[in-house]
């Protein structure tokens, strides 16, 4: 295959436009300190809404590839629109994916951020691929955050898919530092035209200059 520079989509077919005695005490202490209203989080700082949404296999894959998850009940306000450019492929379980390749710029908007309910809305655009969050949840501490969501993906061909997306970073006055995104396909509705990668496959990407503005 010939890989064209910066023509790749996140979910598109491979880059051709195609813890004796002290342990229970410490655990209880951790749980007690990781609550907010009706929310509780696990040892990773993730709420039950997130662990119900995201399959454990995907969380294991994120850990395997060293993807930073910023858990906790006190995330920053992430409201705004940001662009990851260049949008660089960092890791993938798609055979043949060229690590280090730049994809098309990734435009993302966070709005309706509710820091009490730890929910938000998200939309994105990545070339001829667009998407919006079906269920979107926010965790973090200080200026660091992670967003977890199921996304309804639409391609200009009319094809639809569903994916789990995770976005992590640190809010700053200039934008999102250390912006990283992970996307895993979970449903392709039989994928007429074979536009999308396979169910279970996914990619991890980062902003190449370290700041999504």
PDB file of C-alpha atoms in Angstrom:
ATOM      1  CA  UNK A   1       0.000   0.000   0.000  1.00  0.00           C
ATOM      2  CA  UNK A   2       1.047   3.571  -0.599  1.00  0.00           C
ATOM      3  CA  UNK A   3       0.454   5.805   2.410  1.00  0.00           C
ATOM      4  CA  UNK A   4      -0.395   9.389   1.590  1.00  0.00           C
ATOM      5  CA  UNK A   5       0.737  12.021   4.097  1.00  0.00           C
ATOM      6  CA  UNK A   6      -2.039  13.507   6.223  1.00  0.00           C
ATOM      7  CA  UNK A   7      -5.007  11.906   4.480  1.00  0.00           C
ATOM      8  CA  UNK A   8      -5.859   9.367   7.182  1.00  0.00           C
ATOM      9  CA  UNK A   9      -8.969   9.111   9.312  1.00  0.00           C
ATOM     10  CA  UNK A  10      -9.102   7.686  12.836  1.00  0.00           C
ATOM     11  CA  UNK A  11     -11.527   4.868  12.042  1.00  0.00           C
ATOM     12  CA  UNK A  12     -10.800   4.517   8.364  1.00  0.00           C
ATOM     13  CA  UNK A  13      -9.420   1.316   6.805  1.00  0.00           C
ATOM     14  CA  UNK A  14      -5.587   1.180   7.023  1.00  0.00           C
ATOM     15  CA  UNK A  15      -4.366   4.523   5.822  1.00  0.00           C
ATOM     16  CA  UNK A  16      -5.179   4.263   2.155  1.00  0.00           C
ATOM     17  CA  UNK A  17      -8.314   6.365   2.303  1.00  0.00           C
ATOM     18  CA  UNK A  18      -9.482   3.016   2.599  1.00  0.00           C
ATOM     19  CA  UNK A  19      -3.191  -3.878  46.666  1.00  0.00           C
ATOM     20  CA  UNK A  20      -2.523  -7.841  55.410  1.00  0.00           C
ATOM     21  CA  UNK A  21      -4.259  -5.605  57.714  1.00  0.00           C
ATOM     22  CA  UNK A  22      -3.570  -2.262  56.149  1.00  0.00           C
ATOM     23  CA  UNK A  23      -4.840  -3.136  52.690  1.00  0.00           C
ATOM     24  CA  UNK A  24      -8.600  -3.073  53.417  1.00  0.00           C
ATOM     25  CA  UNK A  25      -8.168   0.114  55.439  1.00  0.00           C
ATOM     26  CA  UNK A  26      -6.310   1.843  52.653  1.00  0.00           C
ATOM     27  CA  UNK A  27      -8.866   0.692  50.105  1.00  0.00           C
ATOM     28  CA  UNK A  28     -11.738   2.085  52.137  1.00  0.00           C
ATOM     29  CA  UNK A  29      -9.845   5.317  52.610  1.00  0.00           C
ATOM     30  CA  UNK A  30      -9.311   5.590  48.875  1.00  0.00           C
ATOM     31  CA  UNK A  31     -12.997   5.033  48.186  1.00  0.00           C
ATOM     32  CA  UNK A  32     -14.028   7.542  50.828  1.00  0.00           C
ATOM     33  CA  UNK A  33     -11.791  10.172  49.293  1.00  0.00           C
ATOM     34  CA  UNK A  34     -13.037   9.448  45.789  1.00  0.00           C
ATOM     35  CA  UNK A  35     -16.673  10.439  46.037  1.00  0.00           C
ATOM     36  CA  UNK A  36     -18.762  13.301  44.783  1.00  0.00           C
ATOM     37  CA  UNK A  37     -22.470  13.514  45.474  1.00  0.00           C
ATOM     38  CA  UNK A  38     -23.823  10.162  44.233  1.00  0.00           C
ATOM     39  CA  UNK A  39     -20.606   9.327  42.359  1.00  0.00           C
ATOM     40  CA  UNK A  40     -17.889   6.964  43.546  1.00  0.00           C
ATOM     41  CA  UNK A  41     -14.785   5.970  41.679  1.00  0.00           C
ATOM     42  CA  UNK A  42     -12.632   2.865  41.564  1.00  0.00           C
ATOM     43  CA  UNK A  43      -8.900   2.590  42.251  1.00  0.00           C
ATOM     44  CA  UNK A  44      -8.195   4.160  38.866  1.00  0.00           C
ATOM     45  CA  UNK A  45     -10.380   7.177  39.621  1.00  0.00           C
ATOM     46  CA  UNK A  46     -13.075   6.095  37.171  1.00  0.00           C
ATOM     47  CA  UNK A  47     -16.791   6.399  37.909  1.00  0.00           C
ATOM     48  CA  UNK A  48     -19.200   3.489  37.541  1.00  0.00           C
ATOM     49  CA  UNK A  49     -20.710   5.218  34.526  1.00  0.00           C
ATOM     50  CA  UNK A  50     -17.352   4.975  32.793  1.00  0.00           C
ATOM     51  CA  UNK A  51     -16.631   1.367  33.759  1.00  0.00           C
ATOM     52  CA  UNK A  52     -20.137   0.407  32.627  1.00  0.00           C
ATOM     53  CA  UNK A  53     -19.576   2.133  29.287  1.00  0.00           C
ATOM     54  CA  UNK A  54     -16.025   1.105  28.433  1.00  0.00           C
ATOM     55  CA  UNK A  55     -15.213  -2.605  28.111  1.00  0.00           C
ATOM     56  CA  UNK A  56     -12.414  -3.762  30.396  1.00  0.00           C
ATOM     57  CA  UNK A  57     -10.552  -5.036  27.344  1.00  0.00           C
ATOM     58  CA  UNK A  58     -10.280  -1.487  26.025  1.00  0.00           C
ATOM     59  CA  UNK A  59      -9.055  -0.187  29.404  1.00  0.00           C
ATOM     60  CA  UNK A  60      -6.458  -2.993  29.406  1.00  0.00           C
ATOM     61  CA  UNK A  61      -5.331  -2.008  25.921  1.00  0.00           C
ATOM     62  CA  UNK A  62      -4.964   1.635  26.946  1.00  0.00           C
ATOM     63  CA  UNK A  63      -2.810   0.508  29.888  1.00  0.00           C
ATOM     64  CA  UNK A  64      -0.758  -1.741  27.611  1.00  0.00           C
ATOM     65  CA  UNK A  65       0.066   1.157  25.330  1.00  0.00           C
ATOM     66  CA  UNK A  66       0.804   3.584  28.184  1.00  0.00           C
ATOM     67  CA  UNK A  67      -2.159   5.859  27.541  1.00  0.00           C
ATOM     68  CA  UNK A  68      -2.497   8.367  30.401  1.00  0.00           C
ATOM     69  CA  UNK A  69      -5.846   8.174  32.229  1.00  0.00           C
ATOM     70  CA  UNK A  70      -6.397  11.044  34.655  1.00  0.00           C
ATOM     71  CA  UNK A  71      -9.017   9.820  37.128  1.00  0.00           C
ATOM     72  CA  UNK A  72     -10.691  11.668  39.995  1.00  0.00           C
ATOM     73  CA  UNK A  73     -13.787  13.612  40.972  1.00  0.00           C
ATOM     74  CA  UNK A  74     -12.483  17.157  40.467  1.00  0.00           C
ATOM     75  CA  UNK A  75     -11.723  17.674  36.787  1.00  0.00           C
ATOM     76  CA  UNK A  76     -11.202  21.078  35.191  1.00  0.00           C
ATOM     77  CA  UNK A  77     -13.741  22.816  33.002  1.00  0.00           C
ATOM     78  CA  UNK A  78     -12.811  21.664  29.509  1.00  0.00           C
ATOM     79  CA  UNK A  79     -15.357  23.776  27.636  1.00  0.00           C
ATOM     80  CA  UNK A  80     -14.234  24.984  24.240  1.00  0.00           C
ATOM     81  CA  UNK A  81     -13.169  24.002  20.762  1.00  0.00           C
ATOM     82  CA  UNK A  82      -9.695  22.671  20.026  1.00  0.00           C
ATOM     83  CA  UNK A  83      -7.648  21.413  17.096  1.00  0.00           C
ATOM     84  CA  UNK A  84      -5.038  18.651  17.325  1.00  0.00           C
ATOM     85  CA  UNK A  85      -2.520  19.384  14.582  1.00  0.00           C
ATOM     86  CA  UNK A  86      -0.463  17.602  13.540  1.00  0.00           C
ATOM     87  CA  UNK A  87      -2.476  14.574  14.677  1.00  0.00           C
ATOM     88  CA  UNK A  88       0.098  11.799  14.952  1.00  0.00           C
ATOM     89  CA  UNK A  89      -0.482   8.049  15.202  1.00  0.00           C
ATOM     90  CA  UNK A  90       1.224   6.856  18.403  1.00  0.00           C
ATOM     91  CA  UNK A  91       0.012   3.243  18.733  1.00  0.00           C
ATOM     92  CA  UNK A  92      -2.396   0.894  16.988  1.00  0.00           C
ATOM     93  CA  UNK A  93      -3.621  -2.694  16.890  1.00  0.00           C
ATOM     94  CA  UNK A  94      -4.502  -2.348  13.204  1.00  0.00           C
ATOM     95  CA  UNK A  95      -2.090  -4.481  11.145  1.00  0.00           C
ATOM     96  CA  UNK A  96       0.112  -2.403   8.880  1.00  0.00           C
ATOM     97  CA  UNK A  97      -0.591   0.967  10.503  1.00  0.00           C
ATOM     98  CA  UNK A  98       2.464   3.229  10.121  1.00  0.00           C
ATOM     99  CA  UNK A  99       3.294   4.525  13.603  1.00  0.00           C
ATOM    100  CA  UNK A 100       4.374   8.155  13.451  1.00  0.00           C
ATOM    101  CA  UNK A 101       2.221   9.004  10.444  1.00  0.00           C
ATOM    102  CA  UNK A 102       0.181  12.208  10.590  1.00  0.00           C
ATOM    103  CA  UNK A 103      -3.556  12.032  10.070  1.00  0.00           C
ATOM    104  CA  UNK A 104      -5.938  14.786   9.117  1.00  0.00           C
ATOM    105  CA  UNK A 105      -6.363  17.465  11.779  1.00  0.00           C
ATOM    106  CA  UNK A 106      -8.817  16.579  14.567  1.00  0.00           C
ATOM    107  CA  UNK A 107     -11.342  19.269  15.511  1.00  0.00           C
ATOM    108  CA  UNK A 108     -13.161  18.678  18.812  1.00  0.00           C
ATOM    109  CA  UNK A 109     -15.672  20.711  20.822  1.00  0.00           C
ATOM    110  CA  UNK A 110     -16.587  20.126  24.480  1.00  0.00           C
ATOM    111  CA  UNK A 111     -19.729  21.855  25.716  1.00  0.00           C
ATOM    112  CA  UNK A 112     -22.561  21.440  28.262  1.00  0.00           C
ATOM    113  CA  UNK A 113     -19.872  20.583  30.821  1.00  0.00           C
ATOM    114  CA  UNK A 114     -21.436  19.650  34.191  1.00  0.00           C
ATOM    115  CA  UNK A 115     -18.745  19.408  36.879  1.00  0.00           C
ATOM    116  CA  UNK A 116     -21.282  18.120  39.438  1.00  0.00           C
ATOM    117  CA  UNK A 117     -22.696  15.290  37.346  1.00  0.00           C
ATOM    118  CA  UNK A 118     -19.339  14.783  35.583  1.00  0.00           C
ATOM    119  CA  UNK A 119     -20.970  14.812  32.166  1.00  0.00           C
ATOM    120  CA  UNK A 120     -20.492  16.795  28.965  1.00  0.00           C
ATOM    121  CA  UNK A 121     -21.253  16.858  25.261  1.00  0.00           C
ATOM    122  CA  UNK A 122     -18.727  16.331  22.484  1.00  0.00           C
ATOM    123  CA  UNK A 123     -18.621  16.702  18.736  1.00  0.00           C
ATOM    124  CA  UNK A 124     -15.669  16.181  16.404  1.00  0.00           C
ATOM    125  CA  UNK A 125     -14.623  16.412  12.784  1.00  0.00           C
ATOM    126  CA  UNK A 126     -11.791  14.517  11.112  1.00  0.00           C
ATOM    127  CA  UNK A 127     -11.855  14.988   7.359  1.00  0.00           C
ATOM    128  CA  UNK A 128     -14.996  13.349   5.907  1.00  0.00           C
ATOM    129  CA  UNK A 129     -15.653  11.697   9.271  1.00  0.00           C
ATOM    130  CA  UNK A 130     -17.752  13.412  11.956  1.00  0.00           C
ATOM    131  CA  UNK A 131     -19.117  12.266  15.287  1.00  0.00           C
ATOM    132  CA  UNK A 132     -21.008  13.162  18.441  1.00  0.00           C
ATOM    133  CA  UNK A 133     -21.096  11.655  21.910  1.00  0.00           C
ATOM    134  CA  UNK A 134     -23.994   9.344  22.791  1.00  0.00           C
ATOM    135  CA  UNK A 135     -22.868   9.149  26.439  1.00  0.00           C
ATOM    136  CA  UNK A 136     -19.976  11.316  27.620  1.00  0.00           C
ATOM    137  CA  UNK A 137     -18.310  11.318  31.040  1.00  0.00           C
ATOM    138  CA  UNK A 138     -15.537  13.404  32.590  1.00  0.00           C
ATOM    139  CA  UNK A 139     -13.020  12.675  35.370  1.00  0.00           C
ATOM    140  CA  UNK A 140      -9.769  14.259  36.550  1.00  0.00           C
ATOM    141  CA  UNK A 141      -7.994  16.302  39.211  1.00  0.00           C
ATOM    142  CA  UNK A 142      -6.531  19.783  39.060  1.00  0.00           C
ATOM    143  CA  UNK A 143      -5.925  20.712  35.457  1.00  0.00           C
ATOM    144  CA  UNK A 144      -5.675  17.107  34.217  1.00  0.00           C
ATOM    145  CA  UNK A 145      -8.671  15.265  32.813  1.00  0.00           C
ATOM    146  CA  UNK A 146      -9.924  12.307  30.830  1.00  0.00           C
ATOM    147  CA  UNK A 147     -13.141  12.131  28.840  1.00  0.00           C
ATOM    148  CA  UNK A 148     -14.793   8.788  28.037  1.00  0.00           C
ATOM    149  CA  UNK A 149     -17.620   8.456  25.576  1.00  0.00           C
ATOM    150  CA  UNK A 150     -19.445   6.366  23.059  1.00  0.00           C
ATOM    151  CA  UNK A 151     -19.459   8.151  19.719  1.00  0.00           C
ATOM    152  CA  UNK A 152     -21.861   7.939  16.828  1.00  0.00           C
ATOM    153  CA  UNK A 153     -19.601   8.189  13.770  1.00  0.00           C
ATOM    154  CA  UNK A 154     -20.776   9.304  10.338  1.00  0.00           C
ATOM    155  CA  UNK A 155     -18.787   9.119   7.109  1.00  0.00           C
ATOM    156  CA  UNK A 156     -19.674  11.278   4.109  1.00  0.00           C
ATOM    157  CA  UNK A 157     -20.543   8.058   2.265  1.00  0.00           C
ATOM    158  CA  UNK A 158     -23.510   7.761   4.627  1.00  0.00           C
ATOM    159  CA  UNK A 159     -21.988   4.870   6.564  1.00  0.00           C
ATOM    160  CA  UNK A 160     -22.370   4.870  10.341  1.00  0.00           C
ATOM    161  CA  UNK A 161     -20.369   3.262  13.137  1.00  0.00           C
ATOM    162  CA  UNK A 162     -20.056   3.429  16.914  1.00  0.00           C
ATOM    163  CA  UNK A 163     -16.787   3.804  18.786  1.00  0.00           C
ATOM    164  CA  UNK A 164     -15.406   4.256  22.273  1.00  0.00           C
ATOM    165  CA  UNK A 165     -13.311   7.407  22.430  1.00  0.00           C
ATOM    166  CA  UNK A 166     -11.035   8.488  25.279  1.00  0.00           C
ATOM    167  CA  UNK A 167      -9.390  11.916  25.323  1.00  0.00           C
ATOM    168  CA  UNK A 168      -6.821  12.966  27.939  1.00  0.00           C
ATOM    169  CA  UNK A 169      -4.783  16.074  28.576  1.00  0.00           C
ATOM    170  CA  UNK A 170      -4.146  19.035  30.832  1.00  0.00           C
ATOM    171  CA  UNK A 171      -5.999  22.335  30.517  1.00  0.00           C
ATOM    172  CA  UNK A 172      -3.878  25.454  30.182  1.00  0.00           C
ATOM    173  CA  UNK A 173      -4.390  29.068  29.180  1.00  0.00           C
ATOM    174  CA  UNK A 174      -3.223  28.182  25.687  1.00  0.00           C
ATOM    175  CA  UNK A 175      -5.290  25.039  25.128  1.00  0.00           C
ATOM    176  CA  UNK A 176      -4.971  21.345  26.008  1.00  0.00           C
ATOM    177  CA  UNK A 177      -1.430  20.253  26.777  1.00  0.00           C
ATOM    178  CA  UNK A 178      -0.370  16.660  26.098  1.00  0.00           C
ATOM    179  CA  UNK A 179      -3.547  16.057  24.091  1.00  0.00           C
ATOM    180  CA  UNK A 180      -4.069  12.357  23.360  1.00  0.00           C
ATOM    181  CA  UNK A 181      -7.025  10.513  21.911  1.00  0.00           C
ATOM    182  CA  UNK A 182      -7.827   6.812  21.676  1.00  0.00           C
ATOM    183  CA  UNK A 183     -10.573   5.417  19.465  1.00  0.00           C
ATOM    184  CA  UNK A 184     -11.836   1.808  19.332  1.00  0.00           C
ATOM    185  CA  UNK A 185     -14.542   0.616  16.956  1.00  0.00           C
ATOM    186  CA  UNK A 186     -17.370  -1.322  18.672  1.00  0.00           C
ATOM    187  CA  UNK A 187     -20.062  -1.451  15.961  1.00  0.00           C
ATOM    188  CA  UNK A 188     -19.929  -0.994  12.189  1.00  0.00           C
ATOM    189  CA  UNK A 189     -23.484  -1.917  11.166  1.00  0.00           C
ATOM    190  CA  UNK A 190     -22.016  -4.339   8.594  1.00  0.00           C
ATOM    191  CA  UNK A 191     -20.002  -1.466   7.071  1.00  0.00           C
ATOM    192  CA  UNK A 192     -21.310  -1.334   3.494  1.00  0.00           C
ATOM    193  CA  UNK A 193     -18.367  -0.335   1.307  1.00  0.00           C
ATOM    194  CA  UNK A 194     -15.853  -1.502   3.918  1.00  0.00           C
ATOM    195  CA  UNK A 195     -14.963   2.028   5.017  1.00  0.00           C
ATOM    196  CA  UNK A 196     -14.080   1.376   8.670  1.00  0.00           C
ATOM    197  CA  UNK A 197     -11.461  -0.617  10.527  1.00  0.00           C
ATOM    198  CA  UNK A 198     -12.564  -3.893  12.145  1.00  0.00           C
ATOM    199  CA  UNK A 199     -14.612  -4.116  15.339  1.00  0.00           C
ATOM    200  CA  UNK A 200     -12.195  -4.241  18.281  1.00  0.00           C
ATOM    201  CA  UNK A 201      -9.451  -2.441  16.432  1.00  0.00           C
ATOM    202  CA  UNK A 202      -8.330   1.001  17.533  1.00  0.00           C
ATOM    203  CA  UNK A 203      -5.760   3.752  17.366  1.00  0.00           C
ATOM    204  CA  UNK A 204      -4.044   6.065  19.851  1.00  0.00           C
ATOM    205  CA  UNK A 205      -3.035   9.500  18.633  1.00  0.00           C
ATOM    206  CA  UNK A 206      -1.462  12.656  20.031  1.00  0.00           C
ATOM    207  CA  UNK A 207      -1.042  16.271  19.123  1.00  0.00           C
ATOM    208  CA  UNK A 208       2.351  16.360  17.490  1.00  0.00           C
ATOM    209  CA  UNK A 209       3.432  19.679  19.018  1.00  0.00           C
ATOM    210  CA  UNK A 210       2.021  18.835  22.467  1.00  0.00           C
ATOM    211  CA  UNK A 211      -0.748  21.437  22.458  1.00  0.00           C
ATOM    212  CA  UNK A 212      -4.251  21.328  21.003  1.00  0.00           C
ATOM    213  CA  UNK A 213      -5.289  24.928  20.566  1.00  0.00           C
TER     214      UNK A 213
END
